[in-house]
Amino acid sequence: MDFLVSVIMAFFNKASSSNNENNRHAKRAWKRKQSIFSFSKIMLALTIAFLFIPLLVIICYSFNDSKGSEFTKFSFVWYEQLFFRSNALWLSLLYSAIVAVASAIIATVLGSLAAIGNKWYKFTGKQYITTISFLPMVLPEVIMGVSLLIFLSGLGMNMGLATIIIAHTTFCLPFVYLMVSARIDEFDYAIIEASHDLGATESQTLTKVIIPALMPGIISGFMMSITLSIEDFVITSLVNGNVVTLPIYVLNQTRHGVSPVINAFSFILIMGICLLAYLLRKSLKGFAASH
């Protein structure tokens, strides 16, 4: 009987490996049949051009000696003005950084714990809470900003840095919740059972097992929150008071045309984001390999 089972299993393994090999050959043959110019490749090239050509134009004009649209000669004059005579710009960046980091930390903690609690515990109104949590993602920013303005004013809060952080936490939280929930859906529940069998308490299981396993989703939610916070303008302009964040400053400077200093700052920002993305990609790969 064991011999018969072994023969059957060997047959199915051979058939499976044969199918996999056939699939690989078919994939190679399909790739060879693809033409150099196809509809998908043309659309990909057009999309990349649409996204990156404006960035290249900004970078080129940041080295232009004049303020006009005509390129006169190569110069670093706008970078000099950016680093030595643009204190208001750097102050707005500081405000944006403070708001982004603070709101991202709060949203990541609350969103991660909410996703864990909503996925693993049963309670009344669970489905309603799940539905309501996605409302800030689908509501127009104007409605979101006006509602937050009315709510915070009703609490008697003065518009400023604190109200911006509260507002940014509100619309960043659903994104963290969504990313951590997606990570939980791929989670192996046997790990939790094993930790309980080994005598771990609920808090130990959470801090030593669940959170490390969900860390890629948590980090992704944190970085998404920072990105959303830095680029937000509509909601921030309604609850900012006298605090000028980076998007508000840039809009104020571009009302009468794009300043070359903004072009230079955009290039510095692009390079910084690319470097950060590269370092995070390397660190996340190392983290995933170690776990």
Tab-separated table of N, CA and C in Angstrom, residues 233 248 250-258:
chain	number	residue	atom	x	y	z
A	233	PHE	N	-2.724	70.180	0.678
A	233	PHE	CA	-2.915	71.635	0.664
A	233	PHE	C	-4.321	72.044	1.095
A	248	ILE	N	1.471	75.471	1.017
A	248	ILE	CA	0.904	76.815	1.054
A	248	ILE	C	1.942	77.843	0.619
A	250	VAL	N	4.552	77.343	-1.377
A	250	VAL	CA	4.811	77.198	-2.815
A	250	VAL	C	3.691	77.842	-3.622
A	251	LEU	N	2.445	77.625	-3.209
A	251	LEU	CA	1.332	78.236	-3.931
A	251	LEU	C	1.404	79.762	-3.863
A	252	ASN	N	1.737	80.296	-2.703
A	252	ASN	CA	1.856	81.751	-2.572
A	252	ASN	C	2.960	82.315	-3.466
A	253	GLN	N	4.033	81.554	-3.629
A	253	GLN	CA	5.159	82.022	-4.437
A	253	GLN	C	4.910	81.897	-5.936
A	254	THR	N	3.976	81.012	-6.314
A	254	THR	CA	3.736	80.761	-7.743
A	254	THR	C	2.485	81.459	-8.266
A	255	ARG	N	1.915	82.356	-7.507
A	255	ARG	CA	0.720	83.067	-7.975
A	255	ARG	C	1.036	83.950	-9.184
A	256	HIS	N	2.254	84.466	-9.282
A	256	HIS	CA	2.644	85.328	-10.389
A	256	HIS	C	3.717	84.664	-11.250
A	257	GLY	N	3.686	83.348	-11.312
A	257	GLY	CA	4.676	82.607	-12.092
A	257	GLY	C	5.562	81.766	-11.200
A	258	VAL	N	6.098	80.694	-11.780
A	258	VAL	CA	6.923	79.778	-11.015
A	258	VAL	C	8.292	80.403	-10.766
